[in-house]
Short mmCIF file of C-alpha atoms in Angstrom, two decimals:
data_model
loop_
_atom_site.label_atom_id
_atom_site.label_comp_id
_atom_site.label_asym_id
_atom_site.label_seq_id
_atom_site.Cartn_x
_atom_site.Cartn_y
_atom_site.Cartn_z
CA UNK A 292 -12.67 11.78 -15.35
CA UNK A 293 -10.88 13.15 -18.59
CA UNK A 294 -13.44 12.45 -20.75
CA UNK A 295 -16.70 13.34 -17.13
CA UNK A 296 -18.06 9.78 -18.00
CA UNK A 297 -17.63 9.94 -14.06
CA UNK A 298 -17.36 12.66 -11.61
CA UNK A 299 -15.15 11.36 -8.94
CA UNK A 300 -12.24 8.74 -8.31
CA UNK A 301 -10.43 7.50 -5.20
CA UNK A 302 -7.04 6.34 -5.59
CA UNK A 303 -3.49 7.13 -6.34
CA UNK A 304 -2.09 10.06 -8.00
CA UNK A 305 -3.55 10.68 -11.41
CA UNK A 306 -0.25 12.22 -13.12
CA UNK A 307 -0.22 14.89 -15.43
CA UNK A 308 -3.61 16.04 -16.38
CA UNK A 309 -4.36 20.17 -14.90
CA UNK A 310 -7.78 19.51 -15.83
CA UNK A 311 -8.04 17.06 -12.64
CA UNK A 312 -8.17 18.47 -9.20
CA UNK A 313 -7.14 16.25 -6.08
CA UNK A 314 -7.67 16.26 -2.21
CA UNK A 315 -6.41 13.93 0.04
CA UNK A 316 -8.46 11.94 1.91
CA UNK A 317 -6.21 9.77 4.06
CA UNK A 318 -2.81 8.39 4.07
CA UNK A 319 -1.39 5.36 4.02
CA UNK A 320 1.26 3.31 5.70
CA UNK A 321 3.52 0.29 5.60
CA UNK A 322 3.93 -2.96 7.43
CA UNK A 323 5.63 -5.77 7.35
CA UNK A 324 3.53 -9.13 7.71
CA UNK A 325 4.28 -12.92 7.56
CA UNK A 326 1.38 -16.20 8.51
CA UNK A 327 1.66 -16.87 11.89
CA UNK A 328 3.93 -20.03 11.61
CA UNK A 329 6.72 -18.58 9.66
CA UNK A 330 9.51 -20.97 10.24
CA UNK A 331 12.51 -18.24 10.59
CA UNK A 332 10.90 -15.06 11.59
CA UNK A 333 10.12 -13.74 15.14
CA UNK A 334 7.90 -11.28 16.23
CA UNK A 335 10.42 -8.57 15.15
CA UNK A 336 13.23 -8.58 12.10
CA UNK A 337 16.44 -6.67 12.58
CA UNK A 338 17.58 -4.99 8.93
CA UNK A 339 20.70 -7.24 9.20
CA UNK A 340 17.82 -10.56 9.48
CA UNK A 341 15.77 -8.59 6.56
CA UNK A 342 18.86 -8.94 4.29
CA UNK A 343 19.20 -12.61 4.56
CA UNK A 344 15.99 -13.57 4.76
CA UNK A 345 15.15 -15.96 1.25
CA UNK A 346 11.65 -14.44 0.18
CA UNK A 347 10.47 -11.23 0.13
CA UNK A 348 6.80 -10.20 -1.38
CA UNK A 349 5.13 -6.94 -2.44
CA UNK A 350 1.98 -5.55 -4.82
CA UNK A 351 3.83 -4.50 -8.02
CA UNK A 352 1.72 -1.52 -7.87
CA UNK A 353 3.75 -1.16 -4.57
CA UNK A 354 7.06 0.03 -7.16
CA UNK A 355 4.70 2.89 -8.60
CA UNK A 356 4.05 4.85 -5.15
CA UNK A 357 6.27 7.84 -4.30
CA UNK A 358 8.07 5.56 -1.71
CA UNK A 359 9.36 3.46 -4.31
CA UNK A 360 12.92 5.10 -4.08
CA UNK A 361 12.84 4.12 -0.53
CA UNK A 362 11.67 0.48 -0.88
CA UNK A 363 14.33 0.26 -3.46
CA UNK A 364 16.87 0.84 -0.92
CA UNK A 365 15.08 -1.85 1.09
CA UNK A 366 15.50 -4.55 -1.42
CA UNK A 367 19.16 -3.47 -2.73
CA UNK A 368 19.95 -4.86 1.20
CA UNK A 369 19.17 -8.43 -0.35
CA UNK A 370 21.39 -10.31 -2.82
CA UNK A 371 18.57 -12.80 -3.02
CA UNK A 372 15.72 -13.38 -5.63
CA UNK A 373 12.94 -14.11 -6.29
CA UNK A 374 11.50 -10.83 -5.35
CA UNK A 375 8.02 -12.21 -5.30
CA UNK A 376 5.86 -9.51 -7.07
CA UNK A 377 1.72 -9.49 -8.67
CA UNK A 378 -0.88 -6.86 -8.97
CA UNK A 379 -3.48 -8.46 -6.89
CA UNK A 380 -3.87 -8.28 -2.86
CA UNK A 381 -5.51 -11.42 -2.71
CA UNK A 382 -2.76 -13.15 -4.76
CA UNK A 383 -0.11 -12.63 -2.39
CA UNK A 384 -2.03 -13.25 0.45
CA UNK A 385 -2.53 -16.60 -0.55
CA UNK A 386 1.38 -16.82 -0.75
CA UNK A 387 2.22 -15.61 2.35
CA UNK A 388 0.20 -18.13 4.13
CA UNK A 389 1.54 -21.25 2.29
CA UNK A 390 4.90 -20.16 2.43
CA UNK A 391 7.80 -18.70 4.67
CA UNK A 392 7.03 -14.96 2.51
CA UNK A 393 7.64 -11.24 4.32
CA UNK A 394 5.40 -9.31 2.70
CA UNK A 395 5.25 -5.19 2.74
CA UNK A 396 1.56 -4.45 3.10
CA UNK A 397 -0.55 -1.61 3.55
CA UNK A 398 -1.63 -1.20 7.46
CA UNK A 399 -5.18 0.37 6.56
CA UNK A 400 -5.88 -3.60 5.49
CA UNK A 401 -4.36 -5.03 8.53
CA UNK A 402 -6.83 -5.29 10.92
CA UNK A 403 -9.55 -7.06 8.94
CA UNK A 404 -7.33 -9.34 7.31
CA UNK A 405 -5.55 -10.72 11.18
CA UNK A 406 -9.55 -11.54 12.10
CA UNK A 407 -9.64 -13.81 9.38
CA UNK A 408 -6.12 -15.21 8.59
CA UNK A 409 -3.60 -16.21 10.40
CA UNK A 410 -1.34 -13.85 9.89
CA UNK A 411 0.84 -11.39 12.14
CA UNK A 412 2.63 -8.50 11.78
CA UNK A 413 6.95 -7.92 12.07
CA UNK A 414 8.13 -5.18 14.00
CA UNK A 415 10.68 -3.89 12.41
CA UNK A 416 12.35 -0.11 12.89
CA UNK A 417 13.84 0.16 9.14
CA UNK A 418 10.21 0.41 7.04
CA UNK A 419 10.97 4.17 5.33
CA UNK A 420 9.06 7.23 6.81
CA UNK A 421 6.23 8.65 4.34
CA UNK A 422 2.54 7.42 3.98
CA UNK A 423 0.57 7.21 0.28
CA UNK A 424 -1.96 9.63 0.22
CA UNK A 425 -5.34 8.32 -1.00
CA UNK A 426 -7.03 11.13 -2.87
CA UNK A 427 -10.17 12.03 -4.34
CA UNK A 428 -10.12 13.39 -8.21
CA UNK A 429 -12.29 14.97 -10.11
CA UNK A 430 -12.53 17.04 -12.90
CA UNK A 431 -11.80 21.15 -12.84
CA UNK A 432 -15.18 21.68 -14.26
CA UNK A 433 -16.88 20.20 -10.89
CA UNK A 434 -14.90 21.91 -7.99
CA UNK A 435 -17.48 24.27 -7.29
CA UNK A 436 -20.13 21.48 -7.69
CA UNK A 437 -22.44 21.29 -3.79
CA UNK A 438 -23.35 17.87 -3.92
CA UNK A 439 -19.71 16.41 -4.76
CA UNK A 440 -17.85 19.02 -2.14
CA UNK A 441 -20.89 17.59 0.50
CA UNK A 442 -19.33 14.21 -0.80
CA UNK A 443 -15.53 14.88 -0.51
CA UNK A 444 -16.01 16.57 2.59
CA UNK A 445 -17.95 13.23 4.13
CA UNK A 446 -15.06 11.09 2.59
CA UNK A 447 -12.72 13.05 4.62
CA UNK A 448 -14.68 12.54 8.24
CA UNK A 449 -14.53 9.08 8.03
CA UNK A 450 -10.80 8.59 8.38
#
């Protein structure tokens, strides 16, 4: 975007650049997930149960949203490591079906991945309040550009 090889880009927060306008397109929320036979988790997880309980997975790019203070609060509740952590989705899918994981995941995902895995979701009533806005970015120079307003504004219906 910085240097208009591209016009627009969905993701995250882009920080610190005024010559990059955003607009949300959607927001995100939490969940808490295990596979389906997890050997010492119910269908719901007190915070007292959360505390104790040996592994505990997330994206690292999961410590870089503005929720992160809030998830940090989360994890100070356990003494325990490992606090297992990597930067692909897939990744720790994998290891929350081969082993006894909780794993904070985004709910957007949820629904396609349960029709293919077995995997379920934890209630649980202590997740923090807040979603992660997914925006749309481009650069200053485009705002008043028809085609890519057309396109933001289409993004937008679809969620």
């Amino acid at each position: 975007l910085r240097t208009q090889e591209f016009v627009l880009d969905i993701g995250l927060i882009i920080p610190g650049d005024r010559n990059i306008i955003s607009y949300t397109l959607f927001d995100w929320d939490y969940m808490l997930i295990c596979r389906n036979n997890h050997g010492t988790v119910g269908d719901h997880i007190t915070k007292k149960q959360f505390a104790i309980e040996p592994f505990i997975a997330h994206f690292s790019r999961f410590n870089s949203t503005i929720l992160l203070n809030n998830f940090n609060e989360l994890k100070d509740l356990r003494s325990k490591d490992p606090d297992v952590m990597s930067e692909s989705p897939v990744t720790m899918i994998l290891n929350i079906l081969n082993h006894d994981l909780l794993m904070f995941s985004l709910r957007i995902y949820f629904a396609l991945l349960k029709k293919t895995l077995p995997i379920r979701e934890v209630k649980c009533d202590f997740i923090p309040e807040g979603k992660i806005s997914n925006l749309v970015h481009l650069n200053k120079k485009h705002a008043n550009d028809e085609l890519l307003n057309k396109i933001i504004s289409i993004l937008k219906q679809g969620h």
